[in-house]
GROMACS .gro file of C-alpha atoms in nm:
model
  316
    1UNK     CA    1   0.044   0.026   0.042
    2UNK     CA    2   0.129   0.341  -0.104
    3UNK     CA    3   0.205   0.639   0.165
    4UNK     CA    4  -0.110   0.813  -0.011
    5UNK     CA    5  -0.327   0.563   0.083
    6UNK     CA    6  -0.217   0.485   0.384
    7UNK     CA    7  -0.216   0.887   0.505
    8UNK     CA    8  -0.601   0.894   0.370
    9UNK     CA    9  -0.691   0.589   0.575
   10UNK     CA   10  -0.560   0.756   0.881
   11UNK     CA   11  -0.709   1.043   0.860
   12UNK     CA   12  -0.968   1.092   0.587
   13UNK     CA   13  -1.149   0.716   0.727
   14UNK     CA   14  -1.057   0.742   1.060
   15UNK     CA   15  -1.028   1.067   1.128
   16UNK     CA   16  -1.190   1.051   1.445
   17UNK     CA   17  -1.003   0.776   1.588
   18UNK     CA   18  -0.687   0.895   1.528
   19UNK     CA   19  -0.807   1.263   1.693
   20UNK     CA   20  -0.951   1.058   1.995
   21UNK     CA   21  -0.635   0.833   1.986
   22UNK     CA   22  -0.428   1.145   1.984
   23UNK     CA   23  -0.630   1.351   2.286
   24UNK     CA   24  -0.570   0.987   2.514
   25UNK     CA   25  -0.165   1.066   2.467
   26UNK     CA   26  -0.200   1.452   2.581
   27UNK     CA   27  -0.269   1.698   2.823
   28UNK     CA   28  -0.677   1.822   2.811
   29UNK     CA   29  -0.568   2.162   2.744
   30UNK     CA   30  -0.391   2.049   2.410
   31UNK     CA   31  -0.629   2.194   2.116
   32UNK     CA   32  -0.758   1.933   1.853
   33UNK     CA   33  -0.981   1.961   1.598
   34UNK     CA   34  -1.101   1.782   1.315
   35UNK     CA   35  -1.123   1.934   0.899
   36UNK     CA   36  -1.067   2.272   1.027
   37UNK     CA   37  -1.043   2.517   0.781
   38UNK     CA   38  -0.761   2.661   0.652
   39UNK     CA   39  -0.804   3.019   0.473
   40UNK     CA   40  -0.933   3.197   0.778
   41UNK     CA   41  -0.592   3.126   0.967
   42UNK     CA   42  -0.404   3.231   0.658
   43UNK     CA   43  -0.393   3.642   0.539
   44UNK     CA   44  -0.460   3.527   0.207
   45UNK     CA   45  -0.764   3.379   0.275
   46UNK     CA   46  -0.833   3.071   0.079
   47UNK     CA   47  -0.724   2.697   0.084
   48UNK     CA   48  -0.924   2.384   0.210
   49UNK     CA   49  -0.923   2.243   0.533
   50UNK     CA   50  -0.631   2.006   0.769
   51UNK     CA   51  -0.796   1.690   0.831
   52UNK     CA   52  -0.640   1.719   1.177
   53UNK     CA   53  -0.567   2.058   1.305
   54UNK     CA   54  -0.338   2.008   1.679
   55UNK     CA   55  -0.214   2.350   1.942
   56UNK     CA   56   0.007   2.239   2.170
   57UNK     CA   57   0.010   2.279   2.552
   58UNK     CA   58   0.317   2.249   2.582
   59UNK     CA   59   0.685   2.129   2.467
   60UNK     CA   60   0.575   1.780   2.594
   61UNK     CA   61   0.272   1.776   2.430
   62UNK     CA   62   0.446   1.931   2.127
   63UNK     CA   63   0.667   1.584   2.132
   64UNK     CA   64   0.337   1.343   2.194
   65UNK     CA   65   0.234   1.503   1.873
   66UNK     CA   66   0.551   1.423   1.689
   67UNK     CA   67   0.538   1.079   1.821
   68UNK     CA   68   0.175   1.008   1.727
   69UNK     CA   69   0.277   1.140   1.367
   70UNK     CA   70   0.528   0.931   1.340
   71UNK     CA   71   0.388   0.588   1.479
   72UNK     CA   72   0.136   0.623   1.234
   73UNK     CA   73   0.368   0.811   0.904
   74UNK     CA   74   0.149   1.074   0.870
   75UNK     CA   75   0.235   1.438   0.702
   76UNK     CA   76   0.274   1.726   1.001
   77UNK     CA   77   0.262   2.097   0.956
   78UNK     CA   78   0.356   2.448   1.187
   79UNK     CA   79   0.163   2.699   1.092
   80UNK     CA   80   0.212   3.056   1.190
   81UNK     CA   81   0.000   3.309   1.192
   82UNK     CA   82  -0.049   3.196   0.807
   83UNK     CA   83   0.154   3.504   0.567
   84UNK     CA   84   0.361   3.409   0.312
   85UNK     CA   85   0.132   3.078   0.267
   86UNK     CA   86  -0.035   2.954  -0.007
   87UNK     CA   87  -0.293   2.685   0.068
   88UNK     CA   88  -0.444   2.488  -0.212
   89UNK     CA   89  -0.853   2.403  -0.235
   90UNK     CA   90  -0.786   2.076  -0.100
   91UNK     CA   91  -0.638   2.146   0.223
   92UNK     CA   92  -0.414   1.933   0.359
   93UNK     CA   93  -0.426   1.550   0.466
   94UNK     CA   94  -0.269   1.548   0.767
   95UNK     CA   95  -0.179   1.739   1.060
   96UNK     CA   96  -0.149   2.098   1.093
   97UNK     CA   97   0.034   2.196   1.478
   98UNK     CA   98   0.034   2.568   1.536
   99UNK     CA   99   0.252   2.711   1.836
  100UNK     CA  100  -0.037   2.973   1.968
  101UNK     CA  101  -0.051   2.817   2.305
  102UNK     CA  102   0.119   3.092   2.591
  103UNK     CA  103   0.381   2.860   2.665
  104UNK     CA  104   0.469   2.897   2.325
  105UNK     CA  105   0.388   3.315   2.258
  106UNK     CA  106   0.633   3.467   2.573
  107UNK     CA  107   0.831   3.756   2.542
  108UNK     CA  108   1.078   3.814   2.792
  109UNK     CA  109   1.317   4.055   2.825
  110UNK     CA  110   1.711   3.936   2.911
  111UNK     CA  111   1.901   4.370   2.957
  112UNK     CA  112   1.988   4.388   2.621
  113UNK     CA  113   1.840   4.076   2.460
  114UNK     CA  114   1.475   3.937   2.447
  115UNK     CA  115   1.390   3.557   2.431
  116UNK     CA  116   1.063   3.489   2.216
  117UNK     CA  117   0.837   3.201   2.188
  118UNK     CA  118   0.735   3.070   1.815
  119UNK     CA  119   0.434   3.181   1.852
  120UNK     CA  120   0.510   3.531   1.940
  121UNK     CA  121   0.403   3.804   1.714
  122UNK     CA  122   0.660   3.980   1.497
  123UNK     CA  123   0.484   4.302   1.586
  124UNK     CA  124   0.463   4.244   1.923
  125UNK     CA  125   0.857   4.129   1.954
  126UNK     CA  126   0.902   4.527   1.795
  127UNK     CA  127   0.646   4.715   2.022
  128UNK     CA  128   0.859   4.515   2.337
  129UNK     CA  129   1.167   4.621   2.228
  130UNK     CA  130   1.017   4.996   2.215
  131UNK     CA  131   0.905   4.939   2.599
  132UNK     CA  132   1.276   4.819   2.693
  133UNK     CA  133   1.412   5.124   2.490
  134UNK     CA  134   1.601   4.841   2.223
  135UNK     CA  135   1.665   4.955   1.910
  136UNK     CA  136   1.822   4.724   1.618
  137UNK     CA  137   1.446   4.498   1.577
  138UNK     CA  138   1.219   4.789   1.477
  139UNK     CA  139   1.153   4.639   1.118
  140UNK     CA  140   0.984   4.306   1.293
  141UNK     CA  141   0.688   4.601   1.321
  142UNK     CA  142   0.598   4.527   0.977
  143UNK     CA  143   0.634   4.161   0.949
  144UNK     CA  144   0.283   3.982   0.994
  145UNK     CA  145   0.368   3.641   1.089
  146UNK     CA  146   0.560   3.484   1.396
  147UNK     CA  147   0.867   3.462   1.545
  148UNK     CA  148   0.863   3.060   1.443
  149UNK     CA  149   0.757   3.097   1.047
  150UNK     CA  150   1.057   3.433   1.019
  151UNK     CA  151   1.317   3.215   1.154
  152UNK     CA  152   1.205   2.927   0.950
  153UNK     CA  153   1.167   3.178   0.617
  154UNK     CA  154   1.441   3.437   0.754
  155UNK     CA  155   1.256   3.700   0.750
  156UNK     CA  156   1.296   4.048   0.601
  157UNK     CA  157   1.167   4.387   0.565
  158UNK     CA  158   1.295   4.720   0.521
  159UNK     CA  159   1.716   4.579   0.467
  160UNK     CA  160   1.672   4.414   0.752
  161UNK     CA  161   1.712   3.968   0.816
  162UNK     CA  162   1.560   3.782   1.087
  163UNK     CA  163   1.894   3.661   1.098
  164UNK     CA  164   2.084   3.974   1.188
  165UNK     CA  165   1.946   4.001   1.551
  166UNK     CA  166   1.897   3.604   1.620
  167UNK     CA  167   2.195   3.503   1.934
  168UNK     CA  168   2.058   3.149   1.925
  169UNK     CA  169   1.714   2.907   1.858
  170UNK     CA  170   1.568   2.669   2.104
  171UNK     CA  171   1.489   2.396   1.851
  172UNK     CA  172   1.299   2.035   1.908
  173UNK     CA  173   1.375   1.733   1.616
  174UNK     CA  174   1.072   1.563   1.487
  175UNK     CA  175   1.234   1.302   1.726
  176UNK     CA  176   1.146   1.517   2.032
  177UNK     CA  177   1.465   1.614   2.111
  178UNK     CA  178   1.562   1.931   2.267
  179UNK     CA  179   1.863   2.104   2.159
  180UNK     CA  180   1.965   2.507   2.159
  181UNK     CA  181   2.190   2.584   1.872
  182UNK     CA  182   2.353   2.946   1.831
  183UNK     CA  183   2.296   3.125   1.504
  184UNK     CA  184   2.596   3.095   1.342
  185UNK     CA  185   2.506   2.670   1.341
  186UNK     CA  186   2.188   2.762   1.177
  187UNK     CA  187   2.351   2.919   0.817
  188UNK     CA  188   2.055   3.109   0.735
  189UNK     CA  189   2.023   3.255   0.330
  190UNK     CA  190   1.786   3.465   0.151
  191UNK     CA  191   1.461   3.432   0.258
  192UNK     CA  192   1.546   3.046   0.401
  193UNK     CA  193   1.685   2.825   0.639
  194UNK     CA  194   1.720   2.455   0.554
  195UNK     CA  195   1.877   2.339   0.895
  196UNK     CA  196   1.503   2.399   0.981
  197UNK     CA  197   1.343   2.169   0.812
  198UNK     CA  198   1.420   1.954   1.038
  199UNK     CA  199   1.361   2.087   1.363
  200UNK     CA  200   1.081   2.329   1.454
  201UNK     CA  201   1.172   2.632   1.650
  202UNK     CA  202   1.063   2.630   1.959
  203UNK     CA  203   1.211   3.056   2.084
  204UNK     CA  204   1.477   3.227   2.019
  205UNK     CA  205   1.744   3.497   2.139
  206UNK     CA  206   1.719   3.840   1.954
  207UNK     CA  207   1.979   4.059   2.056
  208UNK     CA  208   1.878   4.412   2.049
  209UNK     CA  209   2.087   4.726   2.105
  210UNK     CA  210   2.029   5.026   2.373
  211UNK     CA  211   1.834   5.348   2.171
  212UNK     CA  212   1.622   5.609   2.344
  213UNK     CA  213   1.322   5.529   2.288
  214UNK     CA  214   1.136   5.825   2.158
  215UNK     CA  215   1.378   5.713   1.843
  216UNK     CA  216   1.312   5.389   1.825
  217UNK     CA  217   0.949   5.464   1.800
  218UNK     CA  218   1.003   5.730   1.551
  219UNK     CA  219   1.214   5.432   1.324
  220UNK     CA  220   0.901   5.203   1.379
  221UNK     CA  221   0.628   5.519   1.259
  222UNK     CA  222   0.865   5.573   0.980
  223UNK     CA  223   0.898   5.164   0.832
  224UNK     CA  224   0.462   5.148   0.934
  225UNK     CA  225   0.481   5.494   0.661
  226UNK     CA  226   0.687   5.321   0.405
  227UNK     CA  227   0.464   5.001   0.439
  228UNK     CA  228   0.180   5.093   0.380
  229UNK     CA  229   0.250   5.344   0.139
  230UNK     CA  230   0.381   5.127  -0.120
  231UNK     CA  231   0.193   4.725   0.082
  232UNK     CA  232  -0.161   4.702  -0.075
  233UNK     CA  233  -0.383   4.654   0.252
  234UNK     CA  234  -0.612   4.340   0.100
  235UNK     CA  235  -0.573   3.980   0.173
  236UNK     CA  236  -0.223   3.888   0.034
  237UNK     CA  237   0.036   3.605   0.169
  238UNK     CA  238   0.374   3.905   0.146
  239UNK     CA  239   0.565   3.939  -0.149
  240UNK     CA  240   0.487   3.678  -0.371
  241UNK     CA  241   0.805   3.603  -0.526
  242UNK     CA  242   1.176   3.596  -0.446
  243UNK     CA  243   1.344   3.872  -0.573
  244UNK     CA  244   1.618   3.773  -0.870
  245UNK     CA  245   1.959   3.878  -0.870
  246UNK     CA  246   1.910   4.115  -1.209
  247UNK     CA  247   1.596   4.350  -1.094
  248UNK     CA  248   1.284   4.312  -0.778
  249UNK     CA  249   1.008   4.086  -0.825
  250UNK     CA  250   0.744   4.378  -0.828
  251UNK     CA  251   1.024   4.625  -1.049
  252UNK     CA  252   0.981   4.284  -1.314
  253UNK     CA  253   0.613   4.253  -1.241
  254UNK     CA  254   0.559   4.618  -1.277
  255UNK     CA  255   0.798   4.693  -1.568
  256UNK     CA  256   0.615   4.353  -1.779
  257UNK     CA  257   0.240   4.574  -1.726
  258UNK     CA  258   0.106   4.300  -1.483
  259UNK     CA  259  -0.011   4.555  -1.196
  260UNK     CA  260  -0.330   4.478  -1.228
  261UNK     CA  261  -0.364   4.123  -1.391
  262UNK     CA  262  -0.668   3.868  -1.255
  263UNK     CA  263  -0.775   3.587  -1.243
  264UNK     CA  264  -1.087   3.537  -1.089
  265UNK     CA  265  -1.054   3.657  -0.754
  266UNK     CA  266  -0.702   3.670  -0.806
  267UNK     CA  267  -0.512   4.014  -0.868
  268UNK     CA  268  -0.183   4.104  -0.862
  269UNK     CA  269  -0.180   4.436  -0.642
  270UNK     CA  270  -0.158   4.825  -0.815
  271UNK     CA  271   0.069   4.929  -0.501
  272UNK     CA  272   0.344   4.648  -0.563
  273UNK     CA  273   0.359   4.392  -0.834
  274UNK     CA  274   0.490   4.154  -0.630
  275UNK     CA  275   0.200   4.145  -0.427
  276UNK     CA  276  -0.140   3.899  -0.522
  277UNK     CA  277  -0.466   3.988  -0.364
  278UNK     CA  278  -0.738   3.841  -0.296
  279UNK     CA  279  -1.049   4.034  -0.355
  280UNK     CA  280  -1.248   3.862  -0.169
  281UNK     CA  281  -1.396   3.609  -0.407
  282UNK     CA  282  -0.999   3.412  -0.547
  283UNK     CA  283  -1.000   3.063  -0.490
  284UNK     CA  284  -0.619   2.876  -0.410
  285UNK     CA  285  -0.681   2.828  -0.832
  286UNK     CA  286  -0.640   3.131  -0.903
  287UNK     CA  287  -0.383   3.326  -0.685
  288UNK     CA  288  -0.166   2.918  -0.883
  289UNK     CA  289  -0.287   3.002  -1.198
  290UNK     CA  290  -0.191   3.388  -1.136
  291UNK     CA  291   0.137   3.240  -1.036
  292UNK     CA  292   0.186   3.076  -1.332
  293UNK     CA  293   0.053   3.324  -1.539
  294UNK     CA  294   0.360   3.588  -1.427
  295UNK     CA  295   0.648   3.286  -1.473
  296UNK     CA  296   0.583   3.254  -1.765
  297UNK     CA  297   0.555   3.652  -1.869
  298UNK     CA  298   0.927   3.701  -1.709
  299UNK     CA  299   1.093   3.390  -1.825
  300UNK     CA  300   0.904   3.471  -2.278
  301UNK     CA  301   1.030   3.851  -2.214
  302UNK     CA  302   1.331   3.824  -1.977
  303UNK     CA  303   1.462   3.455  -1.967
  304UNK     CA  304   1.397   3.492  -1.599
  305UNK     CA  305   1.333   3.246  -1.378
  306UNK     CA  306   1.075   3.388  -1.083
  307UNK     CA  307   1.076   3.168  -0.800
  308UNK     CA  308   0.761   3.153  -0.560
  309UNK     CA  309   0.887   3.326  -0.188
  310UNK     CA  310   0.551   3.202  -0.081
  311UNK     CA  311   0.518   2.828   0.029
  312UNK     CA  312   0.268   2.655  -0.100
  313UNK     CA  313   0.078   2.370   0.065
  314UNK     CA  314  -0.127   2.058   0.002
  315UNK     CA  315  -0.359   1.875  -0.227
  316UNK     CA  316  -0.509   2.027  -0.564
   0.00000   0.00000   0.00000
């Protein structure tokens, strides 16, 4: 029997049985839901359901969930705020894990450093740094994600990248083993951190530097102004494409005359060519067809292979 058939039997026909079995292995505080719609948990607002959606209440419960997935040969995906993510219309045949409970969302200030849980929102981290007069984290304010997602994607904005300010990361392997690694060992790259493909980030120590609170606040306001001046307010997944070496992706899309291009309810933003927005009626298929149209034009007219920055998940 193929792996895909096993997965369908375990999380399709026997989804309730699987959920009941898992509930017996974790604490009552861990949330377990079946057929959870993922569109409402992503910033693009498209996509089908996850067979099982789980919010572990502790590191021990997370380890139990990973053990459950391993024993049943179930695929899993760790979800943050759902930015930088496109879930296909068929949803995800497996387990979606979200580190949204309080034990994974704490922000603790330690002098010039902050220990931030993977579930902490980046805006909350920037605000807490400002409150304690710590500079260097202002760029996080405008990234609509969590610490865990930012680590996995080495998210960036306003000229800064996540790993510019990371000292160490607490990790859990897929086998449930805990360890802490210095940032230098994780070898982050542009919009990726390959080491985190086999680990789940639980928290990170971020480094700030003393700065007058009013100047930190002024920088955050300026970043916010620039962001809203150049980026759409409509639902999106953030920048859809990685910047190729020769030209920013948004500028390329603009030069190709594709601002305003539409497939169904998916539209290339008029504010920024690297954003595809949802007019409220889009499906994941609409978005993917528009992505393919842009890639084909970039290839045909400029010889440029545009690579998606947004992670694509699930079944068509």
